[in-house]
Each structure stands twice: as C-alpha cells, then as structure tokens.
C-alpha cells in the first residue's frame, strides 16, 4: 500500500502572471522545490509516477483506490489539466507499478514483451518532449521504443535504444538522420527532444547529444502515440517515471527549468 499526506499550495508562473494549484506531498513523495511544469506555456500532457494517486489498475471507469507494489496499471492520469489520460488497450498490456525505483519514488515497469500505454490525440506543431526512464541491460534487441508518435503509418521514433545508444529519428517523406548519445544501462536519465520546424535537438541529462541536432520534419496536426512501444512491436524493457509534452519548442531557459526540476525531484544530476 502506498499512501501520502498532502495539502495544496499555489505557485506563480515563471512569467509572473498565472497561478495554479498542485499538491505538495510529504515523506517519500515530497513535491520538490516549487517545481511546476504547468507554469510553462504549452503543456499538453504530463504523467508522473511521483503522484501514485494518478495511477489506476482499471483501463476504463478507474476506481479511486490506492495502488500497491506489483499492481498492473491500466490508466495513468494526465496532470496537465487537459484530460489526456494514457491507457492500456487491454489488461495484458498494462505495465506494473513499482513502489520504489529512484529517490524513494515509484515508477512504471515495462516488461519488454507486450506492455504499452496509448497516448490520446495531441495537436503537434513545434514540440518538446521530456521523459525519465531507465533501460534494462537486455532492452537493446529489436530497437525498443521509449515513446512514439504515429504519423499515419510512419512514426516519430522518439528515443529508441540501440547498442547502448539513444537514438531519435524523425520521418518526413523518408527516414531522416539520427542522433546518438551513450546510455548507461540500469541508470535513470532525463531525455529531452525539442523539435523546431525541421530541426530536431536532443539532450540527455541536460547535455546536447552528438550531433546536437539533425534535419527532419514532424508532420503537424492531431496525432496519437504510444509509451513503451512502437505500434504493436519494439517493446521497451525498463522503468518509465515521468513524461511531458509541450506543443512548442521551448526556449533554453524553459527547457532547463523542466530538466533541472525533474532532476531535482528524482535525484538525477542535470547540467
């Protein structure tokens, strides 16, 4: 059983104009340092295992019951306020709630076989993605995907794992170049992908990948996606703890605010 005592507070928008209510947790799930992704304009989706009360065993009509270690998770509720909850399509595809993964906080364990969560439609233009994940040693076979965006039969391969490298591929008319960065197995990392027009920039723990960017165009419009797989295959094995989508290419200061806030919350060193 995982529980926490909480109260609500208000945080000021980094622009100084907007406020919103978010929970502060005490003990193992403490909300850290006033970090508030909702203070950055353009947040479309935010799921976080730091808030276990946002995770439900059921796929539809979820019950407001606390989850326990080893429970399958069918619904991961959106904290952005946009109600874009991510769900498993069947009971068999539900990842597993793990009560303590990093910094004493829970996460979602994907088995590398059939676990996946479906992302509802989001309208994409320029976009910035953030994800916190740990890859297992055995997760490199078959190019497993952390997350993908469906572009009508083609996919934005947002971070797949190959030979200890993290790779991000965009598809336009055909496959576009990829960027690489060394991944440390069994280590949690903050992965960022920022798409500006035809430029795709990727970061790991706040450091730009090599090369820092490559060409490729994200097909704009309303698209669905997947966490932990690509389509019906290329399953990810490991733990995913947090995922955020912004429908704009964030400035460096906003990107660093999110990366450093996530790093502080999860105990990951971010530059």
Coordinates of C-alpha atoms in Angstrom, one line a residue:
X1 CA 0.0 0.0 0.0
X2 CA 1.4 3.4 -1.0
X3 CA 0.0 6.4 0.7
X4 CA 0.9 10.0 1.3
X5 CA -0.4 13.0 3.2
X6 CA -0.9 16.1 1.1
X7 CA -2.1 19.6 1.0
X8 CA -2.4 22.1 -1.9
X9 CA -0.5 25.3 -2.5
X10 CA -0.1 27.8 -5.3
X11 CA 2.9 28.5 -7.5
X12 CA 3.5 31.6 -9.5
X13 CA 4.0 31.3 -13.2
X14 CA 7.6 32.0 -14.3
X15 CA 6.2 34.9 -16.3
X16 CA 4.7 36.2 -13.1
X17 CA 1.0 36.1 -14.2
X18 CA -0.6 32.7 -13.8
X19 CA -1.1 30.6 -10.7
X20 CA -2.4 27.1 -10.4
X21 CA -3.0 24.6 -7.6
X22 CA -0.8 21.5 -7.3
X23 CA -0.4 19.0 -4.4
X24 CA 2.6 19.0 -2.1
X25 CA 3.5 15.6 -0.7
X26 CA 5.3 14.8 2.4
X27 CA 7.6 11.9 3.2
X28 CA 8.7 9.7 0.3
X29 CA 6.8 11.6 -2.4
X30 CA 7.6 15.1 -1.4
X31 CA 6.9 17.8 -4.1
X32 CA 10.3 19.3 -4.6
X33 CA 11.4 23.0 -4.6
X34 CA 8.2 24.6 -6.1
X35 CA 8.9 22.9 -9.5
X36 CA 5.7 23.2 -11.5
X37 CA 5.6 22.2 -15.2
X38 CA 2.2 23.8 -15.6
X39 CA 3.9 27.2 -15.2
X40 CA 5.4 26.8 -18.7
X41 CA 3.1 27.7 -21.5
X42 CA 2.1 24.9 -23.9
X43 CA 1.9 21.9 -21.6
X44 CA -0.3 19.3 -23.4
X45 CA 0.3 16.1 -21.4
X46 CA 2.0 15.4 -18.1
X47 CA 2.1 12.0 -16.4
X48 CA 4.2 11.3 -13.3
X49 CA 4.6 8.4 -11.0
X50 CA 5.6 10.8 -8.3
X51 CA 1.8 11.1 -7.8
X52 CA 0.7 7.4 -7.3
X53 CA -2.9 8.6 -6.8
X54 CA -2.9 9.4 -10.5
X55 CA -2.4 5.7 -11.4
X56 CA -5.2 3.2 -11.6
X57 CA -5.4 -0.5 -12.2
X58 CA -8.5 -0.2 -14.4
X59 CA -8.5 0.8 -18.0
X60 CA -12.0 2.4 -18.0
X61 CA -14.0 3.8 -15.2
X62 CA -11.0 3.8 -12.8
X63 CA -11.7 3.5 -9.1
X64 CA -10.1 5.9 -6.7
X65 CA -8.1 3.2 -4.9
X66 CA -4.5 3.2 -3.8
X67 CA -2.2 1.0 -5.8
X68 CA 0.3 -1.4 -4.4
X69 CA 3.7 -2.7 -5.5
X70 CA 3.2 -5.1 -8.3
X71 CA -0.2 -3.9 -9.4
X72 CA -0.8 -3.6 -13.2
X73 CA -1.6 0.0 -14.2
X74 CA -4.3 0.5 -16.9
X75 CA -4.8 4.3 -16.6
X76 CA -2.1 7.0 -16.0
X77 CA -4.0 10.2 -15.4
X78 CA -2.9 13.4 -17.1
X79 CA -1.8 16.1 -14.6
X80 CA -1.7 18.9 -17.2
X81 CA -5.4 19.6 -16.8
X82 CA -6.1 18.6 -20.4
X83 CA -7.6 15.1 -19.5
X84 CA -5.3 13.3 -22.0
X85 CA -5.1 10.2 -19.8
X86 CA -2.9 7.4 -21.2
X87 CA -4.3 3.9 -21.0
X88 CA -3.6 0.3 -21.9
X89 CA -5.7 -1.1 -24.7
X90 CA -6.1 -4.5 -22.9
X91 CA -5.4 -5.9 -19.4
X92 CA -2.4 -7.9 -20.7
X93 CA -0.7 -4.7 -21.9
X94 CA -0.7 -2.9 -18.5
X95 CA 2.8 -2.1 -17.1
X96 CA 3.5 -2.7 -13.4
X97 CA 3.5 -0.3 -10.5
X98 CA 6.9 -0.4 -8.7
X99 CA 6.7 1.3 -5.4
X100 CA 10.3 2.3 -5.1
X101 CA 12.5 2.9 -8.1
X102 CA 14.7 6.1 -7.7
X103 CA 15.0 8.6 -4.9
X104 CA 12.4 6.6 -2.9
X105 CA 9.7 7.3 -5.6
X106 CA 7.6 4.8 -7.6
X107 CA 7.7 4.1 -11.3
X108 CA 6.1 2.0 -14.0
X109 CA 7.9 -1.1 -15.1
X110 CA 7.5 -2.2 -18.7
X111 CA 8.3 -5.9 -19.3
X112 CA 9.7 -5.7 -22.9
X113 CA 7.1 -8.2 -24.1
X114 CA 3.7 -6.6 -24.5
X115 CA 3.4 -3.7 -22.1
X116 CA 2.4 -0.3 -23.6
X117 CA 0.3 2.7 -22.9
X118 CA -1.6 4.6 -25.6
X119 CA -1.3 8.4 -25.8
X120 CA -4.5 10.2 -26.9
X121 CA -4.5 12.7 -29.8
X122 CA -2.4 15.8 -29.4
X123 CA -2.1 18.6 -32.0
X124 CA 1.6 18.8 -32.8
X125 CA 3.5 21.7 -34.4
X126 CA 6.8 22.6 -32.9
X127 CA 7.1 20.3 -29.9
X128 CA 9.2 19.5 -26.8
X129 CA 9.2 16.1 -25.1
X130 CA 10.7 15.1 -21.8
X131 CA 10.8 11.6 -20.4
X132 CA 12.6 10.0 -17.4
X133 CA 13.4 6.3 -17.9
X134 CA 15.8 3.5 -17.1
X135 CA 16.7 0.9 -19.7
X136 CA 17.5 -2.7 -18.7
X137 CA 20.6 -4.4 -19.9
X138 CA 18.5 -6.7 -22.1
X139 CA 16.4 -4.0 -23.7
X140 CA 18.5 -3.2 -26.8
X141 CA 17.4 -6.0 -29.0
X142 CA 14.8 -5.0 -31.6
X143 CA 15.1 -1.3 -31.2
X144 CA 12.7 -0.8 -28.2
X145 CA 10.9 2.5 -28.1
X146 CA 10.5 4.8 -25.1
X147 CA 7.7 6.5 -26.9
X148 CA 6.5 7.1 -30.4
X149 CA 4.1 9.4 -32.3
X150 CA 2.0 7.9 -35.1
X151 CA 2.2 9.9 -38.3
X152 CA -0.2 7.9 -40.4
X153 CA 1.7 4.6 -40.8
X154 CA 5.1 6.2 -40.1
X155 CA 6.4 7.0 -36.6
X156 CA 8.4 9.7 -34.9
X157 CA 10.8 7.3 -33.2
X158 CA 11.3 9.4 -30.2
X159 CA 14.2 7.7 -28.5
X160 CA 14.8 4.1 -29.2
X161 CA 17.7 2.1 -27.8
X162 CA 20.4 0.5 -30.0
X163 CA 23.7 -0.8 -28.8
X164 CA 23.8 1.4 -25.7
X165 CA 23.0 4.5 -27.8
X166 CA 19.9 6.6 -27.5
X167 CA 18.6 7.4 -31.0
X168 CA 15.8 9.8 -32.1
X169 CA 14.5 9.5 -35.6
X170 CA 12.0 11.7 -37.5
X171 CA 10.2 10.6 -40.6
X172 CA 9.2 13.1 -43.3
X173 CA 8.9 11.6 -46.8
X174 CA 11.5 9.1 -45.8
X175 CA 13.7 8.3 -42.8
X176 CA 15.9 11.2 -41.6
X177 CA 19.2 11.1 -39.8
X178 CA 19.5 10.0 -36.2
X179 CA 21.4 11.4 -33.2
X180 CA 23.3 9.3 -30.7
X181 CA 24.3 9.5 -27.1
X182 CA 25.7 6.9 -24.8
X183 CA 23.1 5.3 -22.5
X184 CA 24.2 3.8 -19.2
X185 CA 22.2 0.6 -18.6
X186 CA 20.2 0.4 -15.4
X187 CA 20.6 4.1 -14.9
X188 CA 17.8 6.6 -14.8
X189 CA 18.2 9.6 -17.2
X190 CA 16.3 12.7 -18.3
X191 CA 15.7 12.6 -22.0
X192 CA 14.6 15.7 -24.0
X193 CA 13.7 16.1 -27.6
X194 CA 13.0 19.6 -29.0
X195 CA 11.6 19.9 -32.5
X196 CA 11.7 23.4 -34.1
X197 CA 10.5 23.3 -37.7
X198 CA 12.8 20.9 -39.5
X199 CA 15.4 20.8 -36.7
X200 CA 15.4 18.1 -34.1
X201 CA 17.6 18.7 -31.0
X202 CA 18.1 16.1 -28.3
X203 CA 19.5 16.2 -24.8
X204 CA 20.4 13.7 -22.1
X205 CA 20.5 14.9 -18.5
X206 CA 20.6 18.5 -19.9
X207 CA 23.6 17.9 -22.2
X208 CA 23.1 18.1 -26.0
X209 CA 23.6 14.8 -27.9
X210 CA 26.3 14.5 -30.6
X211 CA 25.4 15.8 -33.0
X212 CA 23.2 18.2 -31.2
X213 CA 20.6 18.4 -34.0
X214 CA 19.6 16.9 -37.3
X215 CA 17.1 17.6 -40.0
X216 CA 13.6 16.2 -40.1
X217 CA 10.0 17.4 -40.1
X218 CA 7.3 16.4 -37.6
X219 CA 4.1 16.1 -39.5
X220 CA 1.8 18.6 -37.9
X221 CA -1.8 18.1 -36.8
X222 CA -3.6 15.8 -34.4
X223 CA -1.7 12.5 -33.7
X224 CA -1.9 9.7 -31.3
X225 CA 1.1 7.9 -29.8
X226 CA 2.4 5.2 -27.5
X227 CA 4.6 5.0 -24.4
X228 CA 6.8 1.9 -24.2
X229 CA 6.4 0.6 -27.7
X230 CA 6.2 1.4 -31.4
X231 CA 2.9 0.3 -32.9
X232 CA 2.4 -3.3 -31.9
X233 CA 6.1 -4.1 -31.5
X234 CA 9.5 -2.9 -30.5
X235 CA 8.7 -3.1 -26.8
X236 CA 10.6 -1.2 -24.2
X237 CA 12.0 -3.1 -21.1
X238 CA 12.7 -0.9 -18.1
X239 CA 11.1 1.7 -16.0
X240 CA 9.4 5.0 -17.0
X241 CA 8.6 7.5 -14.4
X242 CA 7.6 10.8 -16.0
X243 CA 6.5 12.0 -19.4
X244 CA 5.7 15.6 -20.6
X245 CA 4.7 17.0 -23.9
X246 CA 4.7 20.7 -24.8
X247 CA 3.2 21.9 -28.2
X248 CA 6.0 24.4 -28.7
X249 CA 9.8 24.4 -29.0
X250 CA 10.7 25.6 -25.5
X251 CA 13.4 28.2 -25.0
X252 CA 16.6 27.1 -23.5
X253 CA 15.7 28.6 -20.2
X254 CA 12.3 26.9 -20.1
X255 CA 13.9 23.6 -21.2
X256 CA 16.5 23.8 -18.4
X257 CA 13.8 24.7 -15.9
X258 CA 11.9 21.5 -16.7
X259 CA 15.1 19.3 -16.9
X260 CA 16.5 20.7 -13.6
X261 CA 13.2 20.4 -11.9
X262 CA 12.8 16.8 -12.9
X263 CA 16.4 16.1 -12.0
X264 CA 15.9 17.6 -8.5
X265 CA 12.7 15.7 -8.0
X266 CA 14.2 12.4 -9.0
X267 CA 17.8 12.8 -7.7
X268 CA 19.3 12.9 -11.2
X269 CA 22.3 15.2 -11.9
X270 CA 21.3 17.5 -14.7
X271 CA 23.6 20.2 -16.2

